[in-house]
Short mmCIF file of C-alpha atoms in Angstrom, two decimals:
data_model
loop_
_atom_site.label_atom_id
_atom_site.label_comp_id
_atom_site.label_asym_id
_atom_site.label_seq_id
_atom_site.Cartn_x
_atom_site.Cartn_y
_atom_site.Cartn_z
CA UNK A 1 -30.51 -11.87 4.48
CA UNK A 2 -27.72 -9.57 2.16
CA UNK A 3 -30.12 -8.57 0.02
CA UNK A 4 -32.82 -7.63 3.20
CA UNK A 5 -30.17 -5.92 4.36
CA UNK A 6 -29.86 -4.11 1.31
CA UNK A 7 -33.16 -3.05 0.81
CA UNK A 8 -32.42 -1.05 4.78
CA UNK A 9 -30.80 1.12 2.95
CA UNK A 10 -32.09 1.88 -0.28
CA UNK A 11 -35.41 2.49 1.66
CA UNK A 12 -33.75 4.77 3.91
CA UNK A 13 -32.45 6.32 0.97
CA UNK A 14 -35.61 6.54 -0.52
CA UNK A 15 -37.36 8.13 2.72
CA UNK A 16 -34.38 11.07 3.06
CA UNK A 17 -34.53 11.66 -0.96
CA UNK A 18 -38.19 12.04 -0.23
CA UNK A 19 -37.67 14.64 2.98
CA UNK A 20 -34.93 16.70 0.76
CA UNK A 21 -37.54 16.66 -2.35
CA UNK A 22 -40.23 17.88 -0.54
CA UNK A 23 -38.50 20.97 1.40
CA UNK A 24 -35.84 22.13 -1.07
CA UNK A 25 -37.96 21.78 -4.24
CA UNK A 26 -41.68 22.04 -3.40
CA UNK A 27 -41.03 24.05 0.16
CA UNK A 28 -42.74 21.95 2.43
CA UNK A 29 -42.02 22.22 6.08
CA UNK A 30 -39.36 20.43 7.26
CA UNK A 31 -41.04 18.73 10.19
CA UNK A 32 -43.60 17.81 7.63
CA UNK A 33 -41.35 16.31 5.29
CA UNK A 34 -39.59 15.13 8.06
CA UNK A 35 -42.21 12.87 9.50
CA UNK A 36 -43.37 11.78 5.97
CA UNK A 37 -40.40 10.60 4.99
CA UNK A 38 -39.88 8.92 8.75
CA UNK A 39 -43.28 7.50 7.78
CA UNK A 40 -42.66 6.39 4.13
CA UNK A 41 -39.80 3.93 5.66
CA UNK A 42 -41.61 2.54 7.72
CA UNK A 43 -44.18 1.40 5.11
CA UNK A 44 -41.79 0.53 3.36
CA UNK A 45 -39.85 -1.72 5.19
CA UNK A 46 -43.28 -3.53 6.50
CA UNK A 47 -43.85 -2.19 9.87
CA UNK A 48 -47.25 -2.64 11.81
CA UNK A 49 -48.88 0.74 11.90
CA UNK A 50 -49.57 1.10 15.41
CA UNK A 51 -45.77 -0.22 15.65
CA UNK A 52 -44.88 2.39 12.90
CA UNK A 53 -46.25 5.10 15.14
CA UNK A 54 -45.02 4.31 18.16
CA UNK A 55 -41.56 4.43 16.93
CA UNK A 56 -42.55 7.52 15.59
CA UNK A 57 -43.74 8.93 19.04
CA UNK A 58 -41.25 7.34 21.13
CA UNK A 59 -37.99 9.11 18.47
CA UNK A 60 -40.11 12.57 19.00
CA UNK A 61 -40.53 12.37 22.40
CA UNK A 62 -36.78 10.78 23.52
CA UNK A 63 -35.60 13.35 21.63
CA UNK A 64 -37.23 16.43 22.94
CA UNK A 65 -37.09 14.91 26.39
CA UNK A 66 -33.47 15.19 26.36
CA UNK A 67 -33.06 18.97 24.37
CA UNK A 68 -36.05 20.39 24.57
CA UNK A 69 -35.56 22.51 28.01
CA UNK A 70 -31.73 22.54 26.80
CA UNK A 71 -32.42 24.36 23.20
CA UNK A 72 -35.35 26.83 24.72
CA UNK A 73 -33.44 27.80 28.11
CA UNK A 74 -30.07 28.33 26.19
CA UNK A 75 -31.76 30.55 23.35
CA UNK A 76 -33.71 32.47 26.41
CA UNK A 77 -29.87 32.93 27.18
CA UNK A 78 -28.86 34.12 23.93
CA UNK A 79 -31.92 36.21 23.31
CA UNK A 80 -30.94 37.93 27.11
CA UNK A 81 -27.31 38.54 25.61
CA UNK A 82 -28.08 40.35 22.49
CA UNK A 83 -31.23 42.57 24.25
CA UNK A 84 -28.93 43.69 27.23
CA UNK A 85 -26.42 44.38 24.78
CA UNK A 86 -23.60 41.63 26.50
CA UNK A 87 -22.68 39.72 22.96
CA UNK A 88 -22.47 43.16 21.95
CA UNK A 89 -19.55 43.85 24.82
CA UNK A 90 -18.08 40.64 24.57
CA UNK A 91 -17.72 41.31 20.30
CA UNK A 92 -16.44 44.94 21.43
CA UNK A 93 -14.12 43.67 23.50
CA UNK A 94 -12.77 40.89 21.40
CA UNK A 95 -12.06 42.79 18.40
CA UNK A 96 -10.83 46.18 20.37
CA UNK A 97 -7.99 43.98 21.98
CA UNK A 98 -7.66 41.13 19.35
CA UNK A 99 -8.62 43.02 16.28
CA UNK A 100 -10.59 42.16 13.26
CA UNK A 101 -8.11 40.55 11.43
CA UNK A 102 -7.20 38.20 14.81
CA UNK A 103 -11.05 37.95 15.81
CA UNK A 104 -11.64 34.26 14.19
CA UNK A 105 -8.74 33.36 16.15
CA UNK A 106 -10.27 34.71 19.37
CA UNK A 107 -13.63 33.04 18.76
CA UNK A 108 -11.78 29.48 17.39
CA UNK A 109 -10.33 30.04 21.36
CA UNK A 110 -14.01 30.38 22.85
CA UNK A 111 -15.29 27.34 20.50
CA UNK A 112 -12.50 25.10 21.83
CA UNK A 113 -12.98 25.25 25.68
CA UNK A 114 -17.01 25.23 25.21
CA UNK A 115 -16.89 21.84 23.42
CA UNK A 116 -14.65 20.58 25.82
CA UNK A 117 -16.94 21.67 28.73
CA UNK A 118 -20.21 21.04 27.71
CA UNK A 119 -22.96 19.36 25.69
CA UNK A 120 -22.59 19.67 22.21
CA UNK A 121 -25.45 21.31 22.11
CA UNK A 122 -25.59 23.67 24.97
CA UNK A 123 -21.95 24.75 23.42
CA UNK A 124 -23.58 25.54 20.73
CA UNK A 125 -26.41 27.97 21.61
CA UNK A 126 -24.19 29.56 23.90
CA UNK A 127 -21.85 30.55 20.79
CA UNK A 128 -24.58 31.40 18.65
CA UNK A 129 -25.36 34.75 20.06
CA UNK A 130 -21.67 36.15 20.48
CA UNK A 131 -20.40 34.67 16.67
CA UNK A 132 -23.64 37.07 15.45
CA UNK A 133 -22.21 39.77 17.64
CA UNK A 134 -19.08 39.66 16.91
CA UNK A 135 -19.77 39.33 12.95
CA UNK A 136 -21.86 42.65 12.93
CA UNK A 137 -19.52 44.21 14.94
CA UNK A 138 -16.58 43.21 12.84
CA UNK A 139 -18.50 43.86 9.33
CA UNK A 140 -17.66 40.91 8.35
CA UNK A 141 -19.85 37.50 7.29
CA UNK A 142 -21.28 35.78 10.21
CA UNK A 143 -20.37 32.11 8.31
CA UNK A 144 -16.56 33.61 8.09
CA UNK A 145 -16.91 33.29 11.33
CA UNK A 146 -19.43 30.41 12.11
CA UNK A 147 -17.42 27.90 10.72
CA UNK A 148 -14.07 28.23 12.72
CA UNK A 149 -15.61 28.79 15.57
CA UNK A 150 -18.37 25.44 14.87
CA UNK A 151 -15.04 23.57 13.68
CA UNK A 152 -13.40 24.42 17.18
CA UNK A 153 -16.27 23.14 19.21
CA UNK A 154 -17.58 19.97 17.15
CA UNK A 155 -13.68 18.81 17.16
CA UNK A 156 -12.77 19.53 21.04
CA UNK A 157 -16.09 17.76 21.85
CA UNK A 158 -15.71 14.41 19.83
CA UNK A 159 -11.79 14.45 20.16
CA UNK A 160 -11.49 15.11 24.09
CA UNK A 161 -11.70 13.39 27.15
CA UNK A 162 -14.69 13.98 29.42
CA UNK A 163 -17.24 13.88 26.06
CA UNK A 164 -18.99 11.18 26.97
CA UNK A 165 -17.92 9.47 22.78
CA UNK A 166 -14.16 9.95 23.52
CA UNK A 167 -14.68 8.41 27.10
CA UNK A 168 -16.72 5.47 25.51
CA UNK A 169 -13.82 4.83 23.17
CA UNK A 170 -11.03 4.86 24.75
CA UNK A 171 -13.08 2.34 27.43
CA UNK A 172 -13.93 0.07 24.59
CA UNK A 173 -10.07 -0.30 22.79
CA UNK A 174 -8.55 0.21 26.27
CA UNK A 175 -6.47 3.33 25.03
CA UNK A 176 -4.33 5.12 27.01
CA UNK A 177 -6.04 8.75 27.59
CA UNK A 178 -3.13 10.74 28.22
CA UNK A 179 -1.68 9.81 24.27
CA UNK A 180 -5.33 10.00 23.07
CA UNK A 181 -4.99 13.63 24.69
CA UNK A 182 -1.22 14.37 22.53
CA UNK A 183 -2.54 12.69 19.41
CA UNK A 184 -6.06 14.25 19.64
CA UNK A 185 -4.25 17.93 19.60
CA UNK A 186 -1.94 17.05 17.19
CA UNK A 187 -5.23 16.29 15.22
CA UNK A 188 -7.82 19.16 16.30
CA UNK A 189 -4.81 22.24 15.20
CA UNK A 190 -4.69 21.16 11.56
CA UNK A 191 -8.70 20.25 11.36
CA UNK A 192 -9.79 23.80 12.54
CA UNK A 193 -6.97 25.43 10.70
CA UNK A 194 -7.91 23.94 7.22
CA UNK A 195 -11.53 23.87 8.45
CA UNK A 196 -11.89 27.18 9.53
CA UNK A 197 -9.49 29.53 7.08
CA UNK A 198 -9.37 27.11 3.80
CA UNK A 199 -12.75 25.30 3.53
CA UNK A 200 -14.43 28.60 2.94
CA UNK A 201 -12.58 29.59 0.27
CA UNK A 202 -13.82 27.24 -1.66
CA UNK A 203 -17.84 27.90 -0.27
CA UNK A 204 -18.38 30.90 -2.71
CA UNK A 205 -20.88 33.74 -1.51
CA UNK A 206 -21.23 33.23 2.80
CA UNK A 207 -22.63 36.61 3.00
CA UNK A 208 -25.70 35.70 4.70
CA UNK A 209 -28.54 38.56 6.72
CA UNK A 210 -28.20 38.40 9.95
CA UNK A 211 -30.70 35.67 11.76
CA UNK A 212 -34.25 37.63 13.69
CA UNK A 213 -33.48 34.92 16.20
CA UNK A 214 -29.77 36.78 17.05
CA UNK A 215 -30.27 40.14 15.58
CA UNK A 216 -31.05 43.17 18.20
CA UNK A 217 -33.84 45.06 17.44
CA UNK A 218 -32.37 48.21 18.91
CA UNK A 219 -28.52 49.12 19.71
CA UNK A 220 -27.68 49.43 23.08
CA UNK A 221 -26.21 52.42 23.88
CA UNK A 222 -22.54 51.13 25.37
CA UNK A 223 -23.26 52.84 28.50
CA UNK A 224 -26.16 50.64 29.41
CA UNK A 225 -24.39 47.41 28.52
CA UNK A 226 -23.59 44.66 31.29
CA UNK A 227 -19.22 44.79 31.60
CA UNK A 228 -17.20 42.70 29.97
CA UNK A 229 -16.66 40.07 32.63
CA UNK A 230 -20.53 39.82 33.54
CA UNK A 231 -21.05 39.22 29.63
CA UNK A 232 -18.78 36.56 29.75
CA UNK A 233 -19.29 35.43 33.13
CA UNK A 234 -22.77 33.91 32.93
CA UNK A 235 -22.30 32.08 29.17
CA UNK A 236 -19.38 30.37 30.72
CA UNK A 237 -21.27 29.26 33.95
CA UNK A 238 -22.70 25.52 32.09
CA UNK A 239 -18.88 25.36 31.23
CA UNK A 240 -17.72 26.46 34.55
CA UNK A 241 -20.21 24.29 37.16
CA UNK A 242 -19.92 21.22 34.42
CA UNK A 243 -15.98 21.14 34.80
CA UNK A 244 -16.43 21.34 38.40
CA UNK A 245 -18.31 18.34 37.95
CA UNK A 246 -16.09 16.33 36.18
CA UNK A 247 -12.72 17.30 38.65
CA UNK A 248 -15.04 16.63 41.84
CA UNK A 249 -16.10 13.64 40.95
CA UNK A 250 -12.61 11.98 40.86
CA UNK A 251 -12.88 11.97 44.71
CA UNK A 252 -16.64 11.76 45.06
CA UNK A 253 -18.00 8.11 45.92
CA UNK A 254 -20.80 6.96 43.43
CA UNK A 255 -24.06 6.73 45.70
CA UNK A 256 -23.79 9.17 48.36
CA UNK A 257 -25.45 12.09 48.58
CA UNK A 258 -22.72 14.94 47.83
CA UNK A 259 -22.06 12.71 44.56
CA UNK A 260 -25.73 12.55 43.60
CA UNK A 261 -26.56 16.34 44.68
CA UNK A 262 -22.70 17.46 42.35
CA UNK A 263 -24.16 15.10 39.67
CA UNK A 264 -27.64 16.94 39.91
CA UNK A 265 -26.39 20.67 39.61
CA UNK A 266 -23.73 19.45 36.83
CA UNK A 267 -26.10 18.12 34.59
CA UNK A 268 -26.91 19.97 31.57
CA UNK A 269 -30.15 20.83 32.53
CA UNK A 270 -29.54 22.15 36.01
CA UNK A 271 -26.11 24.00 34.73
CA UNK A 272 -28.01 25.78 32.35
CA UNK A 273 -31.37 26.65 34.37
CA UNK A 274 -28.45 27.98 36.49
CA UNK A 275 -27.15 30.07 33.43
CA UNK A 276 -30.76 31.28 32.73
CA UNK A 277 -31.36 32.90 36.66
CA UNK A 278 -28.08 34.58 36.66
CA UNK A 279 -29.39 35.92 33.02
CA UNK A 280 -32.42 37.10 34.48
CA UNK A 281 -30.41 38.74 37.44
CA UNK A 282 -27.45 40.16 35.67
CA UNK A 283 -29.07 41.32 32.24
CA UNK A 284 -32.54 42.44 33.38
CA UNK A 285 -32.78 42.84 36.79
CA UNK A 286 -29.82 44.46 38.55
CA UNK A 287 -30.01 47.05 35.62
CA UNK A 288 -33.35 48.49 36.30
CA UNK A 289 -34.96 46.77 33.38
CA UNK A 290 -36.99 45.16 35.52
CA UNK A 291 -38.09 41.23 35.42
CA UNK A 292 -41.01 42.18 32.60
CA UNK A 293 -38.80 43.21 30.71
CA UNK A 294 -36.67 39.80 30.90
CA UNK A 295 -39.96 38.29 30.47
CA UNK A 296 -40.08 39.64 26.63
CA UNK A 297 -37.63 38.35 26.10
CA UNK A 298 -38.18 35.24 26.90
CA UNK A 299 -41.04 34.63 25.42
CA UNK A 300 -39.47 36.49 22.08
CA UNK A 301 -36.65 33.57 22.56
CA UNK A 302 -39.38 30.80 22.84
CA UNK A 303 -41.33 32.10 19.54
CA UNK A 304 -38.59 32.43 17.58
CA UNK A 305 -37.30 28.93 18.16
CA UNK A 306 -40.27 26.56 18.68
CA UNK A 307 -40.05 25.63 14.86
CA UNK A 308 -36.44 24.70 15.26
CA UNK A 309 -37.68 22.57 18.93
CA UNK A 310 -39.85 20.98 17.00
CA UNK A 311 -37.93 19.99 14.01
CA UNK A 312 -35.67 18.32 16.02
CA UNK A 313 -38.17 16.11 17.58
CA UNK A 314 -39.25 14.99 14.03
CA UNK A 315 -36.00 14.62 13.23
CA UNK A 316 -35.18 12.41 16.15
CA UNK A 317 -38.37 10.72 15.01
CA UNK A 318 -36.85 9.56 11.81
CA UNK A 319 -33.70 9.01 13.13
CA UNK A 320 -35.21 6.35 15.40
CA UNK A 321 -36.82 4.82 13.05
CA UNK A 322 -33.51 4.36 10.87
CA UNK A 323 -32.10 2.75 13.68
CA UNK A 324 -34.53 0.83 14.03
CA UNK A 325 -34.16 -0.95 10.73
CA UNK A 326 -30.92 -2.84 12.24
CA UNK A 327 -29.05 -0.54 9.14
CA UNK A 328 -25.97 0.12 11.31
CA UNK A 329 -25.61 -3.67 11.98
CA UNK A 330 -25.69 -4.42 8.25
CA UNK A 331 -23.04 -1.63 7.45
CA UNK A 332 -20.56 -2.97 9.84
CA UNK A 333 -20.77 -6.71 8.91
CA UNK A 334 -20.08 -5.56 5.35
CA UNK A 335 -17.07 -3.69 6.31
CA UNK A 336 -15.52 -5.66 8.76
CA UNK A 337 -14.92 -8.49 5.74
CA UNK A 338 -12.73 -6.03 4.13
CA UNK A 339 -8.70 -6.14 4.54
CA UNK A 340 -8.19 -2.25 4.67
CA UNK A 341 -6.39 -0.21 6.89
CA UNK A 342 -7.85 -1.02 10.25
CA UNK A 343 -8.09 2.88 11.10
CA UNK A 344 -9.53 3.42 7.49
CA UNK A 345 -12.02 0.76 8.19
CA UNK A 346 -13.23 2.01 11.73
CA UNK A 347 -13.32 5.36 10.05
CA UNK A 348 -15.31 3.94 7.28
CA UNK A 349 -17.33 1.98 9.60
CA UNK A 350 -18.55 4.37 12.06
CA UNK A 351 -19.09 7.26 8.79
CA UNK A 352 -21.87 5.58 7.46
CA UNK A 353 -23.68 4.94 10.41
CA UNK A 354 -23.19 8.65 11.47
CA UNK A 355 -24.75 8.71 7.96
CA UNK A 356 -27.56 6.42 8.78
CA UNK A 357 -28.29 7.06 12.05
CA UNK A 358 -27.66 10.60 12.72
CA UNK A 359 -25.89 9.81 16.06
CA UNK A 360 -22.22 10.20 17.13
CA UNK A 361 -21.91 8.11 20.34
CA UNK A 362 -24.06 5.55 19.08
CA UNK A 363 -22.15 5.19 15.71
CA UNK A 364 -18.82 5.37 17.14
CA UNK A 365 -19.50 2.68 19.62
CA UNK A 366 -20.65 0.68 17.16
CA UNK A 367 -18.20 0.97 15.01
CA UNK A 368 -15.89 0.27 18.55
CA UNK A 369 -17.44 -3.11 18.94
CA UNK A 370 -17.38 -4.19 15.50
CA UNK A 371 -13.63 -3.21 15.46
CA UNK A 372 -12.75 -4.53 18.77
CA UNK A 373 -14.15 -7.66 18.14
CA UNK A 374 -12.73 -8.40 14.59
CA UNK A 375 -8.45 -7.15 16.42
CA UNK A 376 -8.66 -8.35 19.86
CA UNK A 377 -6.64 -11.15 20.69
CA UNK A 378 -8.82 -13.52 22.58
CA UNK A 379 -5.82 -15.21 24.11
CA UNK A 380 -4.59 -11.47 25.81
CA UNK A 381 -7.73 -9.76 25.45
CA UNK A 382 -5.28 -6.70 23.50
CA UNK A 383 -5.83 -5.72 20.32
CA UNK A 384 -3.56 -6.47 17.83
CA UNK A 385 -1.15 -4.29 14.93
CA UNK A 386 -2.86 -0.81 15.83
CA UNK A 387 -2.34 1.79 18.09
CA UNK A 388 -5.11 2.17 20.32
CA UNK A 389 -5.01 5.90 21.24
CA UNK A 390 -4.65 6.27 17.69
CA UNK A 391 -7.94 4.04 16.70
CA UNK A 392 -10.01 5.99 18.96
CA UNK A 393 -8.87 9.57 16.92
CA UNK A 394 -10.12 7.78 13.75
CA UNK A 395 -13.62 6.75 15.02
CA UNK A 396 -13.73 10.06 16.59
CA UNK A 397 -13.09 11.69 13.32
CA UNK A 398 -15.46 9.38 12.05
CA UNK A 399 -17.84 9.90 14.24
CA UNK A 400 -17.88 13.70 14.05
CA UNK A 401 -18.21 13.69 9.77
CA UNK A 402 -20.77 14.64 7.49
CA UNK A 403 -24.65 14.73 9.10
CA UNK A 404 -28.17 15.72 7.31
CA UNK A 405 -31.75 15.76 8.30
CA UNK A 406 -31.42 12.98 10.54
CA UNK A 407 -29.00 14.55 13.00
CA UNK A 408 -30.78 17.09 15.75
CA UNK A 409 -27.49 19.28 15.16
CA UNK A 410 -27.30 19.83 11.40
CA UNK A 411 -31.59 21.61 12.87
CA UNK A 412 -30.02 23.39 15.40
CA UNK A 413 -27.48 24.90 12.99
CA UNK A 414 -30.16 25.67 10.17
CA UNK A 415 -32.44 27.26 12.84
CA UNK A 416 -30.20 29.46 14.79
CA UNK A 417 -28.76 30.75 11.73
CA UNK A 418 -31.71 31.11 9.53
CA UNK A 419 -30.43 28.99 6.45
CA UNK A 420 -32.20 27.04 3.92
CA UNK A 421 -31.78 23.18 3.95
CA UNK A 422 -29.66 23.44 0.68
CA UNK A 423 -27.35 26.21 2.53
CA UNK A 424 -27.04 23.89 6.06
CA UNK A 425 -25.53 21.25 3.68
CA UNK A 426 -23.64 23.17 1.83
CA UNK A 427 -21.72 25.07 5.50
CA UNK A 428 -22.38 22.96 8.34
CA UNK A 429 -22.37 19.27 5.85
CA UNK A 430 -19.12 20.62 4.37
CA UNK A 431 -17.43 21.68 7.93
CA UNK A 432 -18.26 18.49 9.04
CA UNK A 433 -17.21 16.08 6.43
CA UNK A 434 -13.95 18.54 5.81
CA UNK A 435 -13.01 18.21 9.47
CA UNK A 436 -13.79 14.07 9.49
CA UNK A 437 -11.51 13.81 6.13
CA UNK A 438 -8.79 15.90 7.89
CA UNK A 439 -8.66 14.21 11.20
CA UNK A 440 -8.38 11.14 9.26
CA UNK A 441 -5.60 11.98 7.13
CA UNK A 442 -3.90 13.05 10.38
CA UNK A 443 -4.39 10.06 11.82
CA UNK A 444 -2.92 7.75 8.93
CA UNK A 445 0.03 10.11 9.42
CA UNK A 446 0.58 9.28 12.66
CA UNK A 447 0.53 5.96 11.84
CA UNK A 448 3.43 5.57 9.68
CA UNK A 449 5.19 6.86 12.50
CA UNK A 450 3.80 5.59 16.17
CA UNK A 451 2.46 2.06 14.66
#
């Protein structure tokens, strides 16, 4: 059985290697390369052909079912912000108030707020046009602003409730949520500083061309741009709605009509839909540009993002195939036999499963199940020899690690910033890895002090 488990890793490695070879060396479209890699893994695993195709369809469909509308609507909001001058208005105001030297700090704060409040893909999609606009106005390479801003977004999203991953970990380890926030802040600050300010110094040339999707066709005259308040309010609508929903759920009773309506409106798709309607009104209709102008931006955004959506779907097919191999359970079983620190073990199991499956929440919860079973006192049900809140942070840091072609967020970063797979691995991959390693290092330091 152990040999069979090892073969899962070999087949997955061969599939991912094929995808990278096809895309990087022979410039095969990423969607085709992903699907061919998926088929190779399924054939090597011995999947019946019918079951193989069903897995591909399930992974492709389930990924797009949850993300397609969010990605498209988010792209349209971003395009409307760019075409109306709203993104430039925000950028100008931030630079005027913070100065070029401190504009990164402003974007880190925005990224943290969005990461805490929103579904990750929504947060990224809303941040992307702001990153480009600020970079263009500040006359700096956009990647030098993207790395700290995205680092802040991913760190906040992975470490802090009410995001689903941290909430599930708090429950799995029976941790004190207040201590999770305290340790999370202690971890997040050095993580974002090192990833956002130190890491870029070692990445070489970051002067990439401004992405076509997020580039204004013609500069909008200052007097025709929306006000700063309106420009900022529209992209913040999803965050406002989701935060309000989270607060309302404290008092609302599940199963009541009020609970159903509030959570329907507070879902990522509905929150983004409301923001989209607001974007059409404030950026197209109210300034007198007209709905037809807004529809032109809509069509331009959809054309620009269509291939990204298809690639995300193909990545979902690869992810589903890898999950079906059972590689996550095999990795977890191997790791429980070690005698290393439980914090390192929780981090490492999560990292390996995240690398294998491309799923942050899935990797964290799989690791939590393995670690909790290994450390739980059968008599009391409490974890032995660890600080539960630190264990939450260690596992969460592992879920926020190096990701590659089986992760939808990898393709979002690549598609929105118009990068090659190689450059996406260099930027997105290394910023995630740095986030994760710094997080683990701080947890280990804290464990010396608090246990």
